[in-house]
Structures are given as structure tokens and as C-alpha cells.
CSV table of C-alpha atoms in Angstrom, one decimal:
chain,number,residue,atom,x,y,z
F,13,ALA,CA,158.7,-34.4,-58.2
F,14,LEU,CA,159.1,-34.5,-62.0
F,15,THR,CA,155.5,-33.3,-62.4
F,16,GLU,CA,156.2,-30.3,-60.2
F,17,LEU,CA,159.3,-29.4,-62.4
F,18,LEU,CA,157.2,-29.6,-65.5
F,19,VAL,CA,154.6,-27.3,-64.1
F,20,GLY,CA,157.2,-24.7,-63.3
F,21,GLU,CA,159.5,-22.8,-65.7
F,22,GLY,CA,162.5,-25.1,-65.4
F,23,ALA,CA,161.7,-28.2,-67.4
F,24,TYR,CA,159.8,-28.9,-70.7
F,25,HIS,CA,158.5,-32.1,-72.3
F,26,VAL,CA,158.5,-31.8,-76.1
F,27,SER,CA,157.8,-34.3,-78.9
F,28,GLY,CA,157.7,-34.3,-82.7
F,29,VAL,CA,160.5,-31.8,-83.1
F,30,PRO,CA,162.2,-31.7,-86.5
F,31,LEU,CA,165.8,-32.8,-86.4
F,32,PRO,CA,167.5,-29.4,-87.0
F,33,GLU,CA,165.5,-27.8,-84.2
F,34,LEU,CA,166.0,-30.9,-82.0
F,35,ARG,CA,169.8,-30.5,-82.2
F,36,VAL,CA,169.4,-26.9,-81.1
F,37,LEU,CA,167.2,-28.0,-78.1
F,38,TYR,CA,169.7,-30.7,-77.1
F,39,SER,CA,172.6,-28.4,-77.4
F,40,MET,CA,171.0,-25.6,-75.3
F,41,ALA,CA,169.5,-27.9,-72.6
F,42,HIS,CA,171.2,-28.2,-69.2
F,43,LEU,CA,170.4,-31.9,-69.1
F,44,VAL,CA,168.6,-34.5,-71.2
F,45,VAL,CA,166.4,-37.1,-69.3
F,46,ALA,CA,165.7,-40.6,-70.7
F,47,PRO,CA,163.1,-41.8,-68.2
F,48,SER,CA,162.0,-45.0,-70.0
F,49,ARG,CA,160.9,-48.1,-68.0
F,50,ALA,CA,161.2,-50.3,-71.1
F,51,GLU,CA,163.2,-49.5,-74.3
F,52,GLY,CA,164.7,-51.2,-77.3
F,53,PHE,CA,167.7,-48.8,-77.7
F,54,ASP,CA,166.7,-45.2,-76.9
F,55,TYR,CA,168.6,-43.2,-79.4
F,56,SER,CA,167.4,-39.9,-77.8
F,57,GLY,CA,170.0,-40.2,-75.1
F,58,VAL,CA,172.7,-40.8,-77.7
F,59,GLU,CA,171.5,-37.7,-79.6
F,60,GLY,CA,171.7,-35.6,-76.5
F,61,MET,CA,175.2,-36.8,-75.6
F,62,ALA,CA,176.3,-36.2,-79.2
F,63,CYS,CA,175.2,-32.6,-78.8
F,64,GLY,CA,177.3,-32.3,-75.6
F,65,THR,CA,174.5,-32.4,-73.1
F,66,PRO,CA,174.8,-34.4,-69.9
F,67,LEU,CA,172.3,-37.3,-69.7
F,68,VAL,CA,170.2,-38.6,-66.8
F,69,ALA,CA,168.7,-42.0,-67.6
F,70,SER,CA,166.6,-44.6,-65.9
F,71,GLY,CA,168.8,-47.5,-64.9
F,72,ILE,CA,167.2,-50.1,-67.1
F,73,PRO,CA,169.6,-52.7,-68.6
F,74,VAL,CA,169.5,-51.3,-72.1
F,75,HIS,CA,170.3,-47.8,-70.9
F,76,ARG,CA,173.3,-49.0,-68.9
F,77,TRP,CA,174.5,-51.0,-72.0
F,78,VAL,CA,174.0,-48.1,-74.5
F,79,TYR,CA,175.1,-45.2,-72.3
F,80,GLY,CA,177.7,-46.9,-70.1
F,81,ASP,CA,179.5,-44.5,-67.7
F,82,ALA,CA,178.3,-41.4,-69.6
F,83,ALA,CA,175.0,-41.1,-67.8
F,84,GLU,CA,173.8,-40.6,-64.3
F,85,TYR,CA,171.1,-43.3,-63.5
F,86,PHE,CA,168.0,-43.5,-61.4
F,87,ASP,CA,165.3,-46.1,-60.5
F,88,PRO,CA,162.6,-45.6,-63.2
F,89,TYR,CA,159.9,-46.3,-60.5
F,90,ASP,CA,161.3,-43.7,-58.0
F,91,ASP,CA,160.1,-40.2,-58.8
F,92,GLU,CA,161.7,-38.8,-55.7
F,93,GLU,CA,165.1,-40.1,-56.7
F,94,LEU,CA,164.8,-38.6,-60.1
F,95,GLY,CA,163.6,-35.3,-58.7
F,96,GLY,CA,166.5,-35.2,-56.3
F,97,ILE,CA,169.0,-35.9,-59.1
F,98,LEU,CA,167.5,-33.3,-61.3
F,99,ALA,CA,167.4,-30.7,-58.5
F,100,ARG,CA,171.1,-31.4,-57.6
F,101,LEU,CA,172.4,-31.4,-61.2
F,102,CYS,CA,170.4,-28.3,-62.3
F,103,GLU,CA,172.3,-26.3,-59.6
F,104,LEU,CA,175.7,-27.3,-61.2
F,105,PRO,CA,177.4,-25.3,-63.9
F,106,ARG,CA,177.7,-27.1,-67.3
F,107,GLU,CA,181.1,-25.7,-68.1
F,108,THR,CA,183.1,-27.2,-65.2
F,109,GLY,CA,183.1,-30.0,-62.7
F,110,HIS,CA,180.7,-32.9,-62.8
F,111,LEU,CA,178.5,-31.9,-65.7
F,112,SER,CA,181.6,-31.0,-67.8
F,113,ASP,CA,182.9,-34.5,-67.1
F,114,MET,CA,179.5,-36.0,-68.0
F,115,ARG,CA,179.6,-34.1,-71.2
F,116,ASP,CA,183.0,-35.4,-72.1
F,117,ARG,CA,182.1,-39.0,-71.4
F,118,GLY,CA,178.8,-38.5,-73.3
F,119,LEU,CA,180.6,-37.2,-76.4
F,120,ARG,CA,183.0,-40.2,-76.3
F,121,ARG,CA,180.1,-42.7,-75.8
F,122,ALA,CA,177.9,-41.1,-78.6
F,123,ALA,CA,180.9,-41.4,-81.0
F,124,LEU,CA,180.5,-45.2,-80.7
F,125,TYR,CA,177.1,-44.9,-82.5
F,126,GLN,CA,178.2,-42.6,-85.3
F,127,ALA,CA,179.0,-43.6,-88.9
F,128,PRO,CA,182.8,-43.6,-88.6
F,129,ALA,CA,182.6,-46.1,-85.8
F,130,LEU,CA,179.8,-48.2,-87.2
F,131,ALA,CA,180.5,-48.3,-90.9
F,132,PRO,CA,183.5,-50.7,-90.7
F,133,ARG,CA,181.5,-53.0,-88.4
F,134,TRP,CA,178.6,-53.1,-90.9
F,135,GLU,CA,180.9,-53.6,-93.8
F,136,GLN,CA,182.5,-56.6,-92.0
F,137,ALA,CA,179.1,-58.0,-91.2
F,138,VAL,CA,178.1,-57.9,-94.8
F,139,LEU,CA,181.4,-59.4,-95.9
F,140,ASP,CA,180.9,-62.2,-93.4
F,141,VAL,CA,177.4,-63.0,-94.7
F,142,ILE,CA,178.7,-63.0,-98.3
F,143,GLN,CA,181.6,-65.3,-97.3
F,144,ALA,CA,179.2,-67.6,-95.4
F,145,ARG,CA,176.9,-67.9,-98.5
F,146,LYS,CA,179.9,-68.7,-100.7
F,147,ALA,CA,181.1,-71.4,-98.3
F,148,ALA,CA,177.6,-73.0,-97.9
F,149,PRO,CA,176.7,-76.0,-100.0
F,150,ALA,CA,174.4,-75.2,-102.9
F,151,HIS,CA,170.8,-76.3,-102.6
F,152,ALA,CA,169.0,-77.7,-105.6
């Protein structure tokens, strides 16, 4: 199913794209697919959502944790399911309805991983470490 899409003119697999061009690709895409079977975080989905592009992701635990309700999920071992989801979503307009809702949820979810949201948490973590070191007994 996915292989057939990649052979046609509707889907492309790219890698090694410089960041400025990657933002353009994410922004212009109808969907971003994060098909990993194993992943540590998978920032590519967050990047796509931050550019306002709906996300389809494998339903592995880390994806569900990172993307929450902002993605549509599929079984990473079921090519037919993925193909069906892509065929259905590619027929929908991005500006209204389901894909517009996915875009809005994605933008909100991606904001959780941007500097304004993360900086205070990192600052507090550093302050907590400093405080813990001050409170710890000195070792000779």
C-alpha cells in the first residue's frame, strides 16, 4: 500500500534536507507520516505539526505520549491500515473539517516542545540540582 503510493506521484520519501527547506516541505505537505516501529522521541512529527501539517503516526507508545490527540495513529506492522488512512486523508481538504482540526491540535501540541514552554522547566530543573547540591553534605 505505502510502496504503491511512493511509486506514484502522490507521496515522496526524502532525507537529509536542510532545515529551511524542510520547513517549506512540511508546510506544503498535505500530511506528515511518522511510521517508526521503535523510536526515542521522533521530533519529525513535532516539526511537521509546528508547521501546521496534520500528522499520521504509528501507534507506538512514544508517539502516543509525544503527539497525544494531535495525530491519527496506525499499527506500524499493518501496511494496509496505513494505506487506507492515507487514501482517506489525502481526499480531505486541509483548510476545513478533520484535517483542519488535526492541524489545530498539532499546533497546540507542538507548542509544548518549543522554547517558551520548555525554558522555564529547564531553568527549574537546573535550580533544583543547584539546591540539591547545596543541601547535600560535603564530602572530603
